[in-house]
Amino acid sequence: MTRRLPTAAPSPTSTTERFPFPFLHDQYRYSTNVEPSGSANSTAAGSWGGTRIVIDDHYRAEIDERHRILRSDPSRHQCLPHMVPAAWDCMLTVMRDLATDYPESMTLAREGNRWRWKNLLKNIDHSFVYGDESTLPEPPLSYICSQIQEDIVLLDQRDGQLWADAGVVTFAADWSFGFDVGMSFLQIHGPVPRIHSEGVITRAHNFLMRLESGQSYRRTNWTLTVDGTLDTSTETYPMWGRDRRAIAEGPLEDVGDRLYLRTEVQHLIRLANSNAIMFLIRTYLLPFRELATVPDWAERTHKVLEDLPLDMVEYKGIGRTREPGMRWLRTYGGVEL
Ligand code: HEM
């Protein structure tokens, strides 16, 4: 699918139209919620999901933010030595996606034993040899992640398990990639309540291990975030943790602008050359004031928040913000009980 280039400043309307609203029902519980990637999903405000990698009006701001974070904390980029082939595989796969979906600004061409990559949005015109790091200005994973808004984790499959052994993650929702790198899929999900007793994570693990070359699925996850902060990783908790208290203790009228519904669209892709799994995580943020312009979303978000069991509320870290969010939706967001 061909998309228009991002030219204008971020527009709240277009953000709402493309927002991947995550609630399919009035009640939200964890599940192995995967569907094939590729086709667009309609919402009450528009649609999302036509492409795996999405470039939107926030492109420049978000890649600048990633650059700033990586400079101040290089541990957000990790690639264990055995994952170097997967990092190349990932880079080329992302370039191919971009060249297919955004041909006006991205092209990839084979020139003898070299590849020529152009990204006009970043004024890049670069020729490289696949697998030869001396022909890139930086390692393949950080090179490609400096040109997309998605975070990436690469999982190795060995000994009947999946291992998160490489990635660039600058926009984590309350976890630490630097801490998790090298851990297994099952270990990483250890702290999540309910998913073990309900078999969600074993089913997801088995599903991922059976993914075949080139197959691609997606799922969503969500939480609430204050002030549209993308980097809510464990490392920077002292910078953003107290904002939750500010929502609880500040004026209710401010909540519509300060509290955001945060959706992650996650793609799970089996890479053809390396057999690694590429996990794309794209974060979308919508302030409650915009959310409330879509009455169905306001109603449903209120119902989901009201019904959410306490262990999930606590795990998601929304104990302080859920109640003010619901109150704002009732007072200013048109939700009637
Ligand atoms: C958290 C499910 C794939 C990494 C979670 C949560 C669920 C979940 C339910 C809790 C989220 C919340 O309440 O906000 C799944 C399912 C998957 C999947 C069903 C596949 C079908 C992956 C993959 C990775 C991953 C491939 C890559 C390593 C994480 C991390 C967390 C998380 C880092 C946060 C854990 C923490 O609190 O430390 N996942 N996940 N997930 N997931 Fe997954």
CSV table of N, CA, C and O in Angstrom, one decimal, residues 107-218:
chain,number,residue,atom,x,y,z
A,107,THR,N,13.9,3.5,-1.4
A,107,THR,CA,14.2,2.5,-2.4
A,107,THR,C,15.3,1.6,-2.0
A,107,THR,O,16.3,2.0,-1.3
A,108,LEU,N,15.3,0.4,-2.5
A,108,LEU,CA,16.3,-0.6,-2.2
A,108,LEU,C,16.6,-1.3,-3.6
A,108,LEU,O,15.7,-1.8,-4.2
A,109,ALA,N,17.9,-1.3,-4.0
A,109,ALA,CA,18.2,-1.9,-5.3
A,109,ALA,C,19.5,-2.7,-5.1
A,109,ALA,O,20.4,-2.4,-4.3
A,110,ARG,N,19.6,-3.8,-5.9
A,110,ARG,CA,20.7,-4.7,-5.9
A,110,ARG,C,21.7,-4.1,-7.0
A,110,ARG,O,21.3,-3.9,-8.1
A,111,GLU,N,23.0,-3.9,-6.6
A,111,GLU,CA,23.9,-3.4,-7.6
A,111,GLU,C,25.2,-4.3,-7.5
A,111,GLU,O,26.0,-4.1,-6.7
A,112,GLY,N,25.2,-5.4,-8.3
A,112,GLY,CA,26.3,-6.4,-8.2
A,112,GLY,C,26.2,-7.0,-6.8
A,112,GLY,O,25.2,-7.5,-6.4
A,113,ASN,N,27.4,-7.0,-6.1
A,113,ASN,CA,27.4,-7.6,-4.8
A,113,ASN,C,27.0,-6.6,-3.7
A,113,ASN,O,27.1,-6.9,-2.5
A,114,ARG,N,26.5,-5.5,-4.1
A,114,ARG,CA,26.2,-4.4,-3.1
A,114,ARG,C,24.7,-4.2,-3.2
A,114,ARG,O,24.0,-4.5,-4.1
A,115,TRP,N,24.2,-3.5,-2.1
A,115,TRP,CA,22.8,-3.0,-2.1
A,115,TRP,C,22.9,-1.5,-2.0
A,115,TRP,O,23.8,-1.0,-1.3
A,116,ARG,N,21.9,-0.9,-2.7
A,116,ARG,CA,21.9,0.6,-2.5
A,116,ARG,C,20.5,1.0,-1.9
A,116,ARG,O,19.5,0.6,-2.4
A,117,TRP,N,20.7,1.7,-0.8
A,117,TRP,CA,19.5,2.0,0.1
A,117,TRP,C,19.3,3.5,0.1
A,117,TRP,O,20.3,4.3,0.3
A,118,LYS,N,18.1,4.0,-0.3
A,118,LYS,CA,17.9,5.4,-0.2
A,118,LYS,C,16.7,5.7,0.7
A,118,LYS,O,15.6,5.0,0.6
A,119,ASN,N,16.8,6.6,1.6
A,119,ASN,CA,15.7,7.0,2.5
A,119,ASN,C,15.7,8.6,2.4
A,119,ASN,O,16.5,9.2,3.1
A,120,LEU,N,14.9,9.1,1.5
A,120,LEU,CA,14.9,10.5,1.3
A,120,LEU,C,14.4,11.3,2.5
A,120,LEU,O,14.8,12.5,2.7
A,121,LEU,N,13.7,10.7,3.4
A,121,LEU,CA,13.2,11.4,4.6
A,121,LEU,C,14.4,11.7,5.5
A,121,LEU,O,14.3,12.7,6.3
A,122,LYS,N,15.5,11.0,5.4
A,122,LYS,CA,16.6,11.3,6.2
A,122,LYS,C,17.9,11.6,5.3
A,122,LYS,O,19.0,11.6,5.8
A,123,ASN,N,17.6,11.9,4.1
A,123,ASN,CA,18.7,12.2,3.2
A,123,ASN,C,19.8,11.1,3.1
A,123,ASN,O,21.0,11.4,3.1
A,124,ILE,N,19.4,9.9,3.1
A,124,ILE,CA,20.3,8.8,3.1
A,124,ILE,C,20.4,8.2,1.7
A,124,ILE,O,19.3,7.9,1.1
A,125,ASP,N,21.6,8.1,1.2
A,125,ASP,CA,21.8,7.3,-0.1
A,125,ASP,C,23.0,6.5,0.1
A,125,ASP,O,24.1,7.1,0.1
A,126,HIS,N,22.9,5.2,0.4
A,126,HIS,CA,24.0,4.5,0.9
A,126,HIS,C,24.1,3.1,0.2
A,126,HIS,O,23.1,2.5,0.0
A,127,SER,N,25.4,2.8,-0.1
A,127,SER,CA,25.6,1.5,-0.7
A,127,SER,C,26.4,0.6,0.3
A,127,SER,O,27.3,1.0,0.9
A,128,PHE,N,25.9,-0.7,0.5
A,128,PHE,CA,26.5,-1.6,1.4
A,128,PHE,C,26.6,-3.0,0.9
A,128,PHE,O,25.9,-3.4,0.0
A,129,VAL,N,27.5,-3.8,1.5
A,129,VAL,CA,27.6,-5.2,1.3
A,129,VAL,C,26.9,-5.9,2.4
A,129,VAL,O,27.3,-5.7,3.6
A,130,TYR,N,25.9,-6.8,2.1
A,130,TYR,CA,25.2,-7.5,3.1
A,130,TYR,C,26.2,-8.4,3.9
A,130,TYR,O,27.0,-9.1,3.4
A,131,GLY,N,26.1,-8.2,5.2
A,131,GLY,CA,27.0,-9.0,6.1
A,131,GLY,C,28.3,-8.3,6.4
A,131,GLY,O,29.1,-8.8,7.3
A,132,ASP,N,28.7,-7.2,5.8
A,132,ASP,CA,30.0,-6.6,6.0
A,132,ASP,C,29.7,-5.3,6.7
A,132,ASP,O,29.4,-4.2,6.2
A,133,GLU,N,30.0,-5.3,8.1
A,133,GLU,CA,29.6,-4.2,8.9
A,133,GLU,C,30.5,-2.9,8.6
A,133,GLU,O,30.0,-1.8,8.8
A,134,SER,N,31.6,-3.1,7.9
A,134,SER,CA,32.5,-2.0,7.6
A,134,SER,C,31.8,-1.1,6.5
A,134,SER,O,32.2,0.0,6.3
A,135,THR,N,30.8,-1.7,5.9
A,135,THR,CA,30.1,-0.9,4.8
A,135,THR,C,28.9,-0.1,5.3
A,135,THR,O,28.2,0.5,4.5
A,136,LEU,N,28.6,-0.2,6.6
A,136,LEU,CA,27.5,0.6,7.2
A,136,LEU,C,28.1,1.6,8.2
A,136,LEU,O,29.2,1.3,8.8
A,137,PRO,N,27.5,2.7,8.4
A,137,PRO,CA,28.0,3.7,9.4
A,137,PRO,C,27.8,3.2,10.9
A,137,PRO,O,28.5,3.8,11.8
A,138,GLU,N,27.0,2.2,11.1
A,138,GLU,CA,26.8,1.7,12.4
A,138,GLU,C,26.2,0.3,12.3
A,138,GLU,O,25.8,-0.1,11.2
A,139,PRO,N,26.1,-0.5,13.4
A,139,PRO,CA,25.6,-1.9,13.3
A,139,PRO,C,24.2,-1.9,12.6
A,139,PRO,O,23.4,-1.0,12.8
A,140,PRO,N,23.9,-3.0,11.9
A,140,PRO,CA,22.7,-3.1,11.1
A,140,PRO,C,21.4,-2.8,11.9
A,140,PRO,O,20.5,-2.1,11.4
A,141,LEU,N,21.3,-3.3,13.1
A,141,LEU,CA,20.1,-3.1,13.9
A,141,LEU,C,19.9,-1.6,14.3
A,141,LEU,O,18.8,-1.1,14.1
A,142,SER,N,20.9,-1.0,14.8
A,142,SER,CA,20.7,0.4,15.2
A,142,SER,C,20.6,1.3,13.9
A,142,SER,O,19.9,2.3,13.9
A,143,TYR,N,21.3,0.9,12.8
A,143,TYR,CA,21.1,1.6,11.6
A,143,TYR,C,19.7,1.7,11.1
A,143,TYR,O,19.1,2.7,10.9
A,144,ILE,N,19.0,0.5,11.1
A,144,ILE,CA,17.6,0.5,10.6
A,144,ILE,C,16.7,1.1,11.6
A,144,ILE,O,15.7,1.8,11.2
A,145,CYS,N,17.0,0.9,12.9
A,145,CYS,CA,16.1,1.5,13.9
A,145,CYS,C,16.2,3.0,14.0
A,145,CYS,O,15.3,3.6,14.5
A,146,SER,N,17.2,3.5,13.5
A,146,SER,CA,17.3,5.0,13.4
A,146,SER,C,16.5,5.6,12.3
A,146,SER,O,16.4,6.8,12.1
A,147,GLN,N,15.8,4.7,11.5
A,147,GLN,CA,15.0,5.2,10.4
A,147,GLN,C,13.6,4.7,10.5
A,147,GLN,O,12.8,4.9,9.5
A,148,ILE,N,13.2,4.1,11.6
A,148,ILE,CA,11.8,3.7,11.7
A,148,ILE,C,11.3,4.1,13.1
A,148,ILE,O,12.2,4.4,14.0
A,149,GLN,N,10.0,4.2,13.3
A,149,GLN,CA,9.5,4.5,14.6
A,149,GLN,C,9.3,3.3,15.5
A,149,GLN,O,9.0,3.5,16.7
A,150,GLU,N,9.4,2.1,15.0
A,150,GLU,CA,9.2,0.9,15.7
A,150,GLU,C,10.4,0.5,16.6
A,150,GLU,O,11.5,0.7,16.2
A,151,ASP,N,10.2,-0.1,17.8
A,151,ASP,CA,11.2,-0.8,18.5
A,151,ASP,C,11.3,-2.2,17.9
A,151,ASP,O,10.3,-2.7,17.4
A,152,ILE,N,12.4,-2.8,18.1
A,152,ILE,CA,12.6,-4.2,17.6
A,152,ILE,C,13.3,-5.1,18.6
A,152,ILE,O,14.3,-4.7,19.3
A,153,VAL,N,12.7,-6.3,18.8
A,153,VAL,CA,13.5,-7.4,19.6
A,153,VAL,C,13.6,-8.5,18.6
A,153,VAL,O,12.7,-8.9,17.9
A,154,LEU,N,14.8,-9.1,18.6
A,154,LEU,CA,15.0,-10.3,17.8
A,154,LEU,C,15.2,-11.5,18.7
A,154,LEU,O,16.0,-11.5,19.7
A,155,LEU,N,14.4,-12.6,18.4
A,155,LEU,CA,14.4,-13.8,19.3
A,155,LEU,C,15.1,-15.0,18.5
A,155,LEU,O,14.7,-15.2,17.4
A,156,ASP,N,16.0,-15.6,19.2
A,156,ASP,CA,16.7,-16.8,18.7
A,156,ASP,C,15.9,-18.0,19.1
A,156,ASP,O,15.4,-18.0,20.3
A,157,GLN,N,15.8,-19.0,18.3
A,157,GLN,CA,15.1,-20.3,18.7
A,157,GLN,C,16.2,-21.4,18.8
A,157,GLN,O,16.8,-21.7,17.8
A,158,ARG,N,16.3,-21.9,20.0
A,158,ARG,CA,17.3,-23.0,20.2
A,158,ARG,C,16.9,-23.7,21.5
A,158,ARG,O,16.2,-23.2,22.4
A,159,ASP,N,17.2,-25.0,21.6
A,159,ASP,CA,16.9,-25.9,22.7
A,159,ASP,C,15.4,-25.8,23.1
A,159,ASP,O,15.0,-25.8,24.2
A,160,GLY,N,14.6,-25.8,22.0
A,160,GLY,CA,13.1,-25.8,22.3
A,160,GLY,C,12.6,-24.6,22.9
A,160,GLY,O,11.6,-24.6,23.6
A,161,GLN,N,13.3,-23.4,22.8
A,161,GLN,CA,12.8,-22.2,23.5
A,161,GLN,C,13.2,-21.0,22.6
A,161,GLN,O,14.0,-21.1,21.7
A,162,LEU,N,12.6,-19.8,23.0
A,162,LEU,CA,12.9,-18.6,22.3
A,162,LEU,C,13.7,-17.7,23.3
A,162,LEU,O,13.3,-17.6,24.4
A,163,TRP,N,14.7,-17.0,22.7
A,163,TRP,CA,15.5,-16.2,23.6
A,163,TRP,C,15.6,-14.8,23.0
A,163,TRP,O,16.0,-14.6,21.8
A,164,ALA,N,15.4,-13.8,23.8
A,164,ALA,CA,15.4,-12.4,23.3
A,164,ALA,C,16.9,-11.9,23.4
A,164,ALA,O,17.4,-11.3,24.3
A,165,ASP,N,17.6,-12.1,22.3
A,165,ASP,CA,19.0,-12.0,22.3
A,165,ASP,C,19.5,-10.7,21.5
A,165,ASP,O,20.8,-10.5,21.4
A,166,ALA,N,18.6,-9.9,21.0
A,166,ALA,CA,19.1,-8.7,20.3
A,166,ALA,C,17.9,-7.7,20.2
A,166,ALA,O,16.8,-8.1,20.4
A,167,GLY,N,18.2,-6.5,20.0
A,167,GLY,CA,17.1,-5.5,19.8
A,167,GLY,C,17.5,-4.1,20.0
A,167,GLY,O,18.7,-3.8,20.5
A,168,VAL,N,16.6,-3.2,19.6
A,168,VAL,CA,16.7,-1.8,20.0
A,168,VAL,C,15.4,-1.4,20.5
A,168,VAL,O,14.4,-1.4,19.8
A,169,VAL,N,15.3,-1.1,21.8
A,169,VAL,CA,14.1,-0.7,22.5
A,169,VAL,C,14.3,0.6,23.3
A,169,VAL,O,14.9,0.6,24.3
A,170,THR,N,13.7,1.7,22.7
A,170,THR,CA,13.8,3.0,23.4
A,170,THR,C,12.5,3.4,24.0
A,170,THR,O,12.4,4.3,24.8
A,171,PHE,N,11.4,2.7,23.6
A,171,PHE,CA,10.0,3.2,24.1
A,171,PHE,C,9.3,2.1,24.9
A,171,PHE,O,8.1,1.8,24.6
A,172,ALA,N,10.0,1.5,25.8
A,172,ALA,CA,9.5,0.4,26.6
A,172,ALA,C,8.4,0.9,27.5
A,172,ALA,O,8.5,1.9,28.1
A,173,ALA,N,7.3,0.1,27.6
A,173,ALA,CA,6.2,0.4,28.5
A,173,ALA,C,6.5,-0.3,29.9
A,173,ALA,O,6.0,-1.3,30.1
A,174,ASP,N,7.3,0.4,30.7
A,174,ASP,CA,7.5,-0.1,32.1
A,174,ASP,C,8.3,-1.4,32.2
A,174,ASP,O,7.9,-2.3,33.0
A,175,TRP,N,9.2,-1.6,31.3
A,175,TRP,CA,10.1,-2.8,31.5
A,175,TRP,C,11.5,-2.3,31.0
A,175,TRP,O,11.7,-1.2,30.5
A,176,SER,N,12.5,-3.2,31.1
A,176,SER,CA,13.9,-2.8,30.7
A,176,SER,C,14.5,-3.8,29.8
A,176,SER,O,14.6,-5.0,30.1
A,177,PHE,N,14.8,-3.4,28.6
A,177,PHE,CA,15.4,-4.3,27.6
A,177,PHE,C,16.8,-4.7,28.0
A,177,PHE,O,17.2,-5.8,27.9
A,178,GLY,N,17.5,-3.7,28.6
A,178,GLY,CA,18.9,-4.0,29.1
A,178,GLY,C,18.9,-5.2,30.1
A,178,GLY,O,19.8,-6.0,30.1
A,179,PHE,N,17.8,-5.2,30.9
A,179,PHE,CA,17.7,-6.3,31.9
A,179,PHE,C,17.2,-7.6,31.3
A,179,PHE,O,17.7,-8.7,31.6
A,180,ASP,N,16.3,-7.5,30.3
A,180,ASP,CA,15.7,-8.7,29.7
A,180,ASP,C,16.6,-9.4,28.6
A,180,ASP,O,16.4,-10.6,28.3
A,181,VAL,N,17.6,-8.7,28.1
A,181,VAL,CA,18.3,-9.3,27.0
A,181,VAL,C,19.0,-10.6,27.4
A,181,VAL,O,19.5,-10.6,28.5
A,182,GLY,N,18.9,-11.6,26.6
A,182,GLY,CA,19.5,-12.9,26.9
A,182,GLY,C,18.5,-13.8,27.7
A,182,GLY,O,18.8,-15.0,27.9
A,183,MET,N,17.4,-13.2,28.1
A,183,MET,CA,16.4,-14.1,28.8
A,183,MET,C,15.5,-14.8,27.8
A,183,MET,O,15.3,-14.4,26.7
A,184,SER,N,14.9,-15.9,28.3
A,184,SER,CA,13.9,-16.6,27.5
A,184,SER,C,12.6,-16.0,27.4
A,184,SER,O,12.2,-15.2,28.3
A,185,PHE,N,11.8,-16.3,26.4
A,185,PHE,CA,10.4,-15.7,26.3
A,185,PHE,C,9.6,-16.0,27.6
A,185,PHE,O,8.9,-15.2,28.1
A,186,LEU,N,9.8,-17.2,28.1
A,186,LEU,CA,9.0,-17.6,29.3
A,186,LEU,C,9.5,-16.8,30.6
A,186,LEU,O,8.7,-16.4,31.4
A,187,GLN,N,10.8,-16.7,30.7
A,187,GLN,CA,11.3,-15.9,31.8
A,187,GLN,C,10.9,-14.4,31.7
A,187,GLN,O,10.5,-13.8,32.7
A,188,ILE,N,10.9,-13.9,30.5
A,188,ILE,CA,10.5,-12.4,30.4
A,188,ILE,C,9.1,-12.2,30.8
A,188,ILE,O,8.7,-11.2,31.4
A,189,HIS,N,8.2,-13.2,30.5
A,189,HIS,CA,6.8,-13.0,30.9
A,189,HIS,C,6.5,-13.5,32.3
A,189,HIS,O,5.4,-13.4,32.8
A,190,GLY,N,7.6,-13.9,33.1
A,190,GLY,CA,7.4,-14.3,34.5
A,190,GLY,C,6.5,-13.4,35.3
A,190,GLY,O,5.6,-13.8,36.0
A,191,PRO,N,6.8,-12.0,35.3
A,191,PRO,CA,6.1,-11.1,36.2
A,191,PRO,C,4.6,-10.9,35.8
A,191,PRO,O,3.9,-10.3,36.6
A,192,VAL,N,4.2,-11.3,34.6
A,192,VAL,CA,2.8,-10.9,34.2
A,192,VAL,C,1.8,-11.8,34.9
A,192,VAL,O,1.9,-13.0,34.9
A,193,PRO,N,0.8,-11.2,35.6
A,193,PRO,CA,-0.2,-12.1,36.3
A,193,PRO,C,-1.1,-12.8,35.4
A,193,PRO,O,-1.2,-12.4,34.2
A,194,ARG,N,-1.7,-13.9,35.8
A,194,ARG,CA,-2.7,-14.6,35.1
A,194,ARG,C,-2.3,-15.4,33.9
A,194,ARG,O,-2.8,-16.5,33.7
A,195,ILE,N,-1.3,-14.9,33.1
A,195,ILE,CA,-1.1,-15.6,31.8
A,195,ILE,C,-0.5,-17.0,32.0
A,195,ILE,O,-0.7,-17.8,31.1
A,196,HIS,N,0.1,-17.3,33.1
A,196,HIS,CA,0.7,-18.6,33.3
A,196,HIS,C,-0.4,-19.6,33.6
A,196,HIS,O,-0.6,-20.7,33.0
A,197,SER,N,-1.2,-19.3,34.6
A,197,SER,CA,-2.3,-20.2,35.0
A,197,SER,C,-3.3,-20.4,33.9
A,197,SER,O,-3.9,-21.5,33.8
A,198,GLU,N,-3.5,-19.4,33.1
A,198,GLU,CA,-4.5,-19.5,32.0
A,198,GLU,C,-3.9,-20.0,30.7
A,198,GLU,O,-4.6,-20.1,29.7
A,199,GLY,N,-2.7,-20.4,30.8
A,199,GLY,CA,-2.0,-21.0,29.6
A,199,GLY,C,-1.8,-20.1,28.4
A,199,GLY,O,-1.4,-20.5,27.3
A,200,VAL,N,-2.0,-18.8,28.6
A,200,VAL,CA,-1.8,-17.8,27.5
A,200,VAL,C,-0.4,-17.9,27.0
A,200,VAL,O,-0.1,-17.9,25.8
A,201,ILE,N,0.6,-17.9,27.9
A,201,ILE,CA,1.9,-17.7,27.4
A,201,ILE,C,2.5,-19.0,26.9
A,201,ILE,O,3.3,-19.0,25.9
A,202,THR,N,2.1,-20.1,27.4
A,202,THR,CA,2.6,-21.4,26.8
A,202,THR,C,2.0,-21.5,25.4
A,202,THR,O,2.7,-22.0,24.4
A,203,ARG,N,0.7,-21.2,25.2
A,203,ARG,CA,0.1,-21.2,23.8
A,203,ARG,C,0.9,-20.3,22.9
A,203,ARG,O,1.2,-20.6,21.8
A,204,ALA,N,1.2,-19.0,23.4
A,204,ALA,CA,1.9,-18.1,22.6
A,204,ALA,C,3.3,-18.6,22.2
A,204,ALA,O,3.7,-18.5,21.0
A,205,HIS,N,3.9,-19.2,23.2
A,205,HIS,CA,5.3,-19.8,23.0
A,205,HIS,C,5.2,-20.8,21.9
A,205,HIS,O,6.0,-20.8,20.9
A,206,ASN,N,4.3,-21.8,22.0
A,206,ASN,CA,4.2,-22.9,21.0
A,206,ASN,C,3.8,-22.3,19.7
A,206,ASN,O,4.4,-22.8,18.6
A,207,PHE,N,3.0,-21.3,19.6
A,207,PHE,CA,2.6,-20.7,18.4
A,207,PHE,C,3.8,-20.1,17.7
A,207,PHE,O,4.0,-20.3,16.5
A,208,LEU,N,4.6,-19.3,18.5
A,208,LEU,CA,5.7,-18.6,17.9
A,208,LEU,C,6.8,-19.6,17.4
A,208,LEU,O,7.4,-19.4,16.3
A,209,MET,N,7.0,-20.7,18.2
A,209,MET,CA,8.0,-21.7,17.8
A,209,MET,C,7.6,-22.4,16.4
A,209,MET,O,8.5,-22.8,15.7
A,210,ARG,N,6.3,-22.4,16.2
A,210,ARG,CA,5.9,-23.1,14.9
A,210,ARG,C,5.8,-22.2,13.7
A,210,ARG,O,5.5,-22.6,12.6
A,211,LEU,N,6.0,-20.9,13.9
A,211,LEU,CA,5.9,-19.9,12.8
A,211,LEU,C,6.9,-20.3,11.7
A,211,LEU,O,8.0,-20.7,12.0
A,212,GLU,N,6.3,-20.3,10.5
A,212,GLU,CA,7.2,-20.7,9.4
A,212,GLU,C,7.8,-19.5,8.7
A,212,GLU,O,7.3,-18.4,8.8
A,213,SER,N,8.9,-19.7,7.9
A,213,SER,CA,9.6,-18.7,7.3
A,213,SER,C,8.7,-17.7,6.5
A,213,SER,O,7.9,-18.1,5.7
A,214,GLY,N,8.9,-16.5,6.8
A,214,GLY,CA,8.1,-15.4,6.1
A,214,GLY,C,6.7,-15.2,6.7
A,214,GLY,O,6.1,-14.2,6.4
A,215,GLN,N,6.2,-16.1,7.6
A,215,GLN,CA,4.9,-15.8,8.2
A,215,GLN,C,4.9,-14.6,9.2
A,215,GLN,O,6.0,-14.4,9.8
A,216,SER,N,3.8,-14.0,9.3
A,216,SER,CA,3.8,-12.7,10.0
A,216,SER,C,2.4,-12.5,10.7
A,216,SER,O,1.4,-12.6,10.0
A,217,TYR,N,2.4,-12.3,12.0
A,217,TYR,CA,1.2,-12.1,12.7
A,217,TYR,C,1.3,-10.8,13.5
A,217,TYR,O,2.4,-10.3,13.7
A,218,ARG,N,0.2,-10.3,14.1
A,218,ARG,CA,0.3,-9.1,14.9
A,218,ARG,C,-0.7,-9.3,16.1
A,218,ARG,O,-1.6,-10.1,16.0
